[in-house]
PDB file of C-alpha atoms in Angstrom:
ATOM      1  CA  ILE A   1       0.710-112.637  62.118  1.00 49.00           C
ATOM      2  CA  ALA A   2      -1.321-109.610  61.180  1.00 50.00           C
ATOM      3  CA  ALA A   3      -3.133-109.455  57.989  1.00 51.00           C
ATOM      4  CA  LEU A   4      -0.763-108.073  55.473  1.00 64.00           C
ATOM      5  CA  ALA A   5      -1.476-104.895  53.462  1.00 63.00           C
ATOM      6  CA  ARG A   6      -0.029-103.602  50.185  1.00 62.00           C
ATOM      7  CA  GLN A   7      -0.649-100.368  48.349  1.00 57.00           C
ATOM      8  CA  HIS A   8       0.973 -99.629  44.811  1.00 56.00           C
ATOM      9  CA  PRO A   9       0.476-100.605  42.144  1.00 60.00           C
ATOM     10  CA  ASP A  10      -3.272-101.193  41.921  1.00 66.00           C
ATOM     11  CA  PRO A  11      -3.996-104.621  40.616  1.00 67.00           C
ATOM     12  CA  CYS A  12      -7.789-104.462  40.937  1.00 75.00           C
ATOM     13  CA  ALA A  13      -8.537-101.216  38.940  1.00 67.00           C
ATOM     14  CA  PRO A  14     -10.075 -98.839  41.152  1.00 62.00           C
ATOM     15  CA  GLN A  15     -12.032 -97.406  38.327  1.00 62.00           C
ATOM     16  CA  ASN A  16     -13.938-100.751  38.327  1.00 69.00           C
ATOM     17  CA  ASN A  17     -15.026 -99.944  41.984  1.00 77.00           C
ATOM     18  CA  PRO A  18     -13.831-103.221  43.495  1.00 83.00           C
ATOM     19  CA  ALA A  19     -15.411-104.526  46.587  1.00 90.00           C
ATOM     20  CA  PRO A  20     -13.637-105.627  49.777  1.00 92.00           C
ATOM     21  CA  GLY A  21     -13.009-109.415  49.201  1.00 90.00           C
ATOM     22  CA  GLN A  22     -12.684-109.173  45.467  1.00 89.00           C
ATOM     23  CA  ALA A  23      -9.853-111.275  44.117  1.00 87.00           C
ATOM     24  CA  CYS A  24      -7.542-109.358  41.773  1.00 85.00           C
ATOM     25  CA  ASP A  25      -5.776-110.476  38.718  1.00 83.00           C
ATOM     26  CA  ASP A  26      -2.538-110.981  40.361  1.00 82.00           C
ATOM     27  CA  GLY A  27      -4.154-113.203  43.206  1.00 84.00           C
ATOM     28  CA  SER A  28      -4.115-110.780  45.893  1.00 85.00           C
ATOM     29  CA  VAL A  29      -7.334-109.609  47.600  1.00 88.00           C
ATOM     30  CA  TYR A  30      -8.894-106.086  47.755  1.00 89.00           C
ATOM     31  CA  ALA A  31      -9.135-105.225  51.352  1.00 90.00           C
ATOM     32  CA  GLY A  32     -10.734-101.614  51.197  1.00 90.00           C
ATOM     33  CA  VAL A  33      -9.662 -97.956  51.238  1.00 87.00           C
ATOM     34  CA  SER A  34      -6.918 -96.680  53.625  1.00 87.00           C
ATOM     35  CA  PRO A  35      -8.084 -94.834  56.668  1.00 88.00           C
ATOM     36  CA  ASP A  36      -7.051 -91.519  55.133  1.00 80.00           C
ATOM     37  CA  GLY A  37      -9.039 -92.404  51.941  1.00 77.00           C
ATOM     38  CA  ASN A  38      -6.226 -92.063  49.517  1.00 78.00           C
ATOM     39  CA  GLU A  39      -5.036 -95.579  48.867  1.00 82.00           C
ATOM     40  CA  HIS A  40      -6.413 -98.951  47.775  1.00 85.00           C
ATOM     41  CA  MET A  41      -5.275-101.729  50.192  1.00 89.00           C
ATOM     42  CA  TYR A  42      -4.700-105.306  49.415  1.00 89.00           C
ATOM     43  CA  THR A  43      -4.113-108.380  51.491  1.00 89.00           C
ATOM     44  CA  THR A  44      -2.951-112.056  50.878  1.00 85.00           C
ATOM     45  CA  THR A  45      -5.045-114.822  50.435  1.00 80.00           C
ATOM     46  CA  SER A  46      -4.148-116.599  53.791  1.00 78.00           C
ATOM     47  CA  ASP A  47      -3.090-116.013  57.385  1.00 76.00           C
ATOM     48  CA  ALA A  48       0.767-115.956  57.626  1.00 75.00           C
ATOM     49  CA  GLY A  49       0.822-117.653  60.985  1.00 73.00           C
ATOM     50  CA  GLN A  50       1.891-116.471  64.338  1.00 75.00           C
ATOM     51  CA  PHE A  51       4.924-114.216  65.229  1.00 74.00           C
ATOM     52  CA  THR A  52       5.982-112.353  68.116  1.00 71.00           C
ATOM     53  CA  TRP A  53       6.283-108.544  67.937  1.00 70.00           C
ATOM     54  CA  ASN A  54       9.837-108.426  69.100  1.00 68.00           C
ATOM     55  CA  ARG A  55      10.432-111.713  70.806  1.00 56.00           C
ATOM     56  CA  GLY A  56       9.715-110.019  74.117  1.00 53.00           C
ATOM     57  CA  GLY A  57      13.303-109.845  74.944  1.00 53.00           C
ATOM     58  CA  GLY A  58      15.640-106.963  75.895  1.00 51.00           C
ATOM     59  CA  GLY A  59      16.505-104.259  73.576  1.00 50.00           C
ATOM     60  CA  TRP A  60      13.101-102.738  73.169  1.00 56.00           C
ATOM     61  CA  THR A  61      13.314 -99.320  71.853  1.00 60.00           C
ATOM     62  CA  ASP A  62      10.340 -96.797  71.592  1.00 67.00           C
ATOM     63  CA  THR A  63      10.675 -96.168  67.746  1.00 73.00           C
ATOM     64  CA  MET A  64       7.749 -94.047  66.834  1.00 82.00           C
ATOM     65  CA  THR A  65       5.032 -91.719  67.916  1.00 84.00           C
ATOM     66  CA  ASP A  66       2.691 -93.884  70.174  1.00 87.00           C
ATOM     67  CA  CYS A  67      -0.889 -94.679  69.200  1.00 89.00           C
ATOM     68  CA  SER A  68      -3.814 -95.132  71.681  1.00 90.00           C
ATOM     69  CA  CYS A  69      -4.743 -98.634  70.251  1.00 92.00           C
ATOM     70  CA  THR A  70      -8.245 -97.116  69.464  1.00 91.00           C
ATOM     71  CA  SER A  71      -9.023 -96.368  65.814  1.00 94.00           C
ATOM     72  CA  PRO A  72      -9.018 -93.757  64.667  1.00 92.00           C
ATOM     73  CA  GLY A  73      -5.483 -92.793  65.981  1.00 91.00           C
ATOM     74  CA  ALA A  74      -4.360 -89.147  65.987  1.00 88.00           C
ATOM     75  CA  ALA A  75      -0.928 -89.876  65.079  1.00 89.00           C
ATOM     76  CA  GLU A  76       0.500 -90.404  61.481  1.00 88.00           C
ATOM     77  CA  THR A  77       1.954 -93.881  62.898  1.00 89.00           C
ATOM     78  CA  CYS A  78      -1.514 -95.066  63.488  1.00 90.00           C
ATOM     79  CA  GLN A  79      -2.145 -95.021  59.690  1.00 91.00           C
ATOM     80  CA  SER A  80       1.168 -95.460  58.049  1.00 89.00           C
ATOM     81  CA  GLY A  81       2.082 -99.075  58.125  1.00 91.00           C
ATOM     82  CA  ALA A  82       4.320 -99.030  55.186  1.00 90.00           C
ATOM     83  CA  GLU A  83       6.464 -96.332  56.993  1.00 91.00           C
ATOM     84  CA  ASN A  84       6.297 -97.984  60.251  1.00 90.00           C
ATOM     85  CA  THR A  85       7.477-101.372  58.872  1.00 89.00           C
ATOM     86  CA  SER A  86      10.542 -99.672  57.315  1.00 89.00           C
ATOM     87  CA  VAL A  87      11.339 -98.003  60.621  1.00 87.00           C
ATOM     88  CA  LEU A  88      11.090-101.547  62.335  1.00 86.00           C
ATOM     89  CA  VAL A  89      13.237-103.471  59.818  1.00 85.00           C
ATOM     90  CA  GLU A  90      15.672-100.825  59.753  1.00 83.00           C
ATOM     91  CA  LEU A  91      15.963-100.820  63.521  1.00 77.00           C
ATOM     92  CA  ASP A  92      16.383-104.719  63.248  1.00 67.00           C
ATOM     93  CA  GLY A  93      19.608-104.032  61.118  1.00 63.00           C
ATOM     94  CA  LEU A  94      20.954-101.682  63.918  1.00 62.00           C
ATOM     95  CA  ASP A  95      20.000-103.640  67.188  1.00 59.00           C
ATOM     96  CA  PRO A  96      19.803-107.415  66.654  1.00 59.00           C
ATOM     97  CA  THR A  97      18.428-107.921  70.146  1.00 58.00           C
ATOM     98  CA  SER A  98      15.190-106.175  69.112  1.00 60.00           C
ATOM     99  CA  PRO A  99      13.875-108.203  66.162  1.00 70.00           C
ATOM    100  CA  PHE A 100      10.660-107.134  65.023  1.00 81.00           C
ATOM    101  CA  LEU A 101       9.688-110.485  63.431  1.00 81.00           C
ATOM    102  CA  ALA A 102       6.266-109.712  62.183  1.00 84.00           C
ATOM    103  CA  ALA A 103       7.466-106.559  60.350  1.00 86.00           C
ATOM    104  CA  GLU A 104      10.509-108.429  58.966  1.00 85.00           C
ATOM    105  CA  TYR A 105       8.148-111.196  57.720  1.00 86.00           C
ATOM    106  CA  CYS A 106       5.974-108.612  55.985  1.00 88.00           C
ATOM    107  CA  ALA A 107       8.723-106.640  54.346  1.00 89.00           C
ATOM    108  CA  ALA A 108      10.452-109.766  53.027  1.00 88.00           C
ATOM    109  CA  LEU A 109       7.231-111.236  51.616  1.00 88.00           C
ATOM    110  CA  SER A 110       7.107-112.092  48.003  1.00 85.00           C
ATOM    111  CA  ALA A 111       3.523-112.862  47.071  1.00 83.00           C
ATOM    112  CA  HIS A 112       1.100-112.352  44.144  1.00 81.00           C
ATOM    113  CA  THR A 113       4.093-111.360  42.055  1.00 78.00           C
ATOM    114  CA  LYS A 114       4.622-108.265  44.466  1.00 80.00           C
ATOM    115  CA  GLU A 115       7.093-107.465  46.945  1.00 82.00           C
ATOM    116  CA  ASP A 116       5.826-104.288  48.602  1.00 85.00           C
ATOM    117  CA  TRP A 117       3.987-105.864  51.572  1.00 89.00           C
ATOM    118  CA  TYR A 118       4.056-104.377  55.070  1.00 91.00           C
ATOM    119  CA  LEU A 119       2.560-104.760  58.568  1.00 92.00           C
ATOM    120  CA  PRO A 120      -0.570-102.539  58.480  1.00 93.00           C
ATOM    121  CA  ALA A 121      -0.663 -99.677  61.073  1.00 94.00           C
ATOM    122  CA  GLN A 122      -3.404 -99.759  63.654  1.00 95.00           C
ATOM    123  CA  ASP A 123      -6.088 -97.932  61.712  1.00 95.00           C
ATOM    124  CA  GLU A 124      -5.217 -99.937  58.447  1.00 94.00           C
ATOM    125  CA  LEU A 125      -5.778-103.114  60.579  1.00 94.00           C
ATOM    126  CA  ASN A 126      -8.993-101.918  61.551  1.00 95.00           C
ATOM    127  CA  VAL A 127     -10.270-101.568  57.973  1.00 94.00           C
ATOM    128  CA  LEU A 128      -9.177-105.145  57.446  1.00 92.00           C
ATOM    129  CA  PHE A 129     -11.213-106.141  60.413  1.00 92.00           C
ATOM    130  CA  ILE A 130     -14.343-104.190  59.311  1.00 93.00           C
ATOM    131  CA  ASN A 131     -14.067-106.014  55.960  1.00 93.00           C
ATOM    132  CA  ASN A 132     -12.892-109.384  57.354  1.00 89.00           C
ATOM    133  CA  ALA A 133     -16.189-111.253  56.611  1.00 88.00           C
ATOM    134  CA  SER A 134     -15.815-110.220  52.828  1.00 90.00           C
ATOM    135  CA  ILE A 135     -12.133-110.843  52.753  1.00 88.00           C
ATOM    136  CA  GLY A 136     -12.047-114.165  54.614  1.00 80.00           C
ATOM    137  CA  ASN A 137      -9.067-116.225  55.747  1.00 74.00           C
ATOM    138  CA  PHE A 138      -8.499-114.485  59.064  1.00 78.00           C
ATOM    139  CA  VAL A 139      -8.537-116.521  62.189  1.00 72.00           C
ATOM    140  CA  THR A 140     -11.177-115.364  64.283  1.00 70.00           C
ATOM    141  CA  ASP A 141     -11.295-118.119  66.947  1.00 68.00           C
ATOM    142  CA  ASN A 142      -8.185-119.925  68.071  1.00 60.00           C
ATOM    143  CA  ALA A 143      -9.441-122.723  70.349  1.00 58.00           C
ATOM    144  CA  ASN A 144     -12.199-120.543  71.832  1.00 52.00           C
ATOM    145  CA  THR A 145      -9.680-117.804  72.404  1.00 58.00           C
ATOM    146  CA  ALA A 146      -9.791-114.391  70.609  1.00 61.00           C
ATOM    147  CA  ARG A 147      -7.149-114.246  67.993  1.00 74.00           C
ATOM    148  CA  PHE A 148      -5.277-110.891  68.075  1.00 84.00           C
ATOM    149  CA  TYR A 149      -3.396-109.524  64.977  1.00 88.00           C
ATOM    150  CA  TRP A 150      -0.245-107.310  65.339  1.00 89.00           C
ATOM    151  CA  SER A 151      -0.286-103.874  63.862  1.00 91.00           C
ATOM    152  CA  SER A 152       2.964-102.055  63.151  1.00 91.00           C
ATOM    153  CA  SER A 153       1.749 -99.260  65.581  1.00 91.00           C
ATOM    154  CA  GLU A 154       3.482 -98.860  69.058  1.00 88.00           C
ATOM    155  CA  ALA A 155       1.276 -98.051  72.035  1.00 88.00           C
ATOM    156  CA  ASP A 156       4.162 -97.069  74.495  1.00 83.00           C
ATOM    157  CA  THR A 157       7.761 -98.169  75.202  1.00 77.00           C
ATOM    158  CA  ILE A 158       6.733-101.871  75.646  1.00 78.00           C
ATOM    159  CA  ASP A 159       3.652-102.501  73.851  1.00 83.00           C
ATOM    160  CA  ALA A 160       2.484-102.571  70.273  1.00 87.00           C
ATOM    161  CA  CYS A 161      -1.359-102.218  69.201  1.00 92.00           C
ATOM    162  CA  SER A 162      -3.090-105.246  68.190  1.00 90.00           C
ATOM    163  CA  GLN A 163      -6.770-106.077  67.199  1.00 91.00           C
ATOM    164  CA  SER A 164      -9.100-108.981  67.856  1.00 88.00           C
ATOM    165  CA  PHE A 165     -10.595-110.533  64.771  1.00 86.00           C
ATOM    166  CA  SER A 166     -13.194-112.213  66.840  1.00 84.00           C
ATOM    167  CA  ASN A 167     -14.761-108.993  68.182  1.00 87.00           C
ATOM    168  CA  GLY A 168     -12.856-106.023  66.895  1.00 89.00           C
ATOM    169  CA  SER A 169     -11.430-104.976  70.246  1.00 90.00           C
ATOM    170  CA  GLN A 170      -8.029-103.046  70.017  1.00 93.00           C
ATOM    171  CA  SER A 171      -5.584-103.212  72.691  1.00 91.00           C
ATOM    172  CA  ALA A 172      -1.793-102.752  73.881  1.00 89.00           C
ATOM    173  CA  GLU A 173       0.059-105.936  74.308  1.00 82.00           C
TER     174      GLU A 173
END
């Protein structure tokens, strides 16, 4: 799935000016500053595998303000992965036909002694792409096919925003 991002608390001491890709004391990796410039973001040390957005089945619900799938996005949901993930996980509990597996995985993740992981929003995912060479461990080529990572941002009633870590292109899928 998509790269995972986490915000508080800060394990890399921002006063030390961490650089993207820097390993933190807790084992997470500093990913960069959030698109709004207010939060330090972190990721795990490895790709989590492949998950579907919502199994592609029935029960799809347009749950949030849509993003254009081009960074920077105008809506708050283009930058607020933690809030988006909470909405998607809560919806799973209300409608089991609409399981948002990538968001569920991130919300349930316990890694590097932390449990506040989430599926990054479109603009947060773009920060991870911009810094992916320093961060490492992203799949950029999957058998000569571009590898796309999910964001927690919706594009419309049937698509979510994703980003290729091969070339940076963002799209609705």
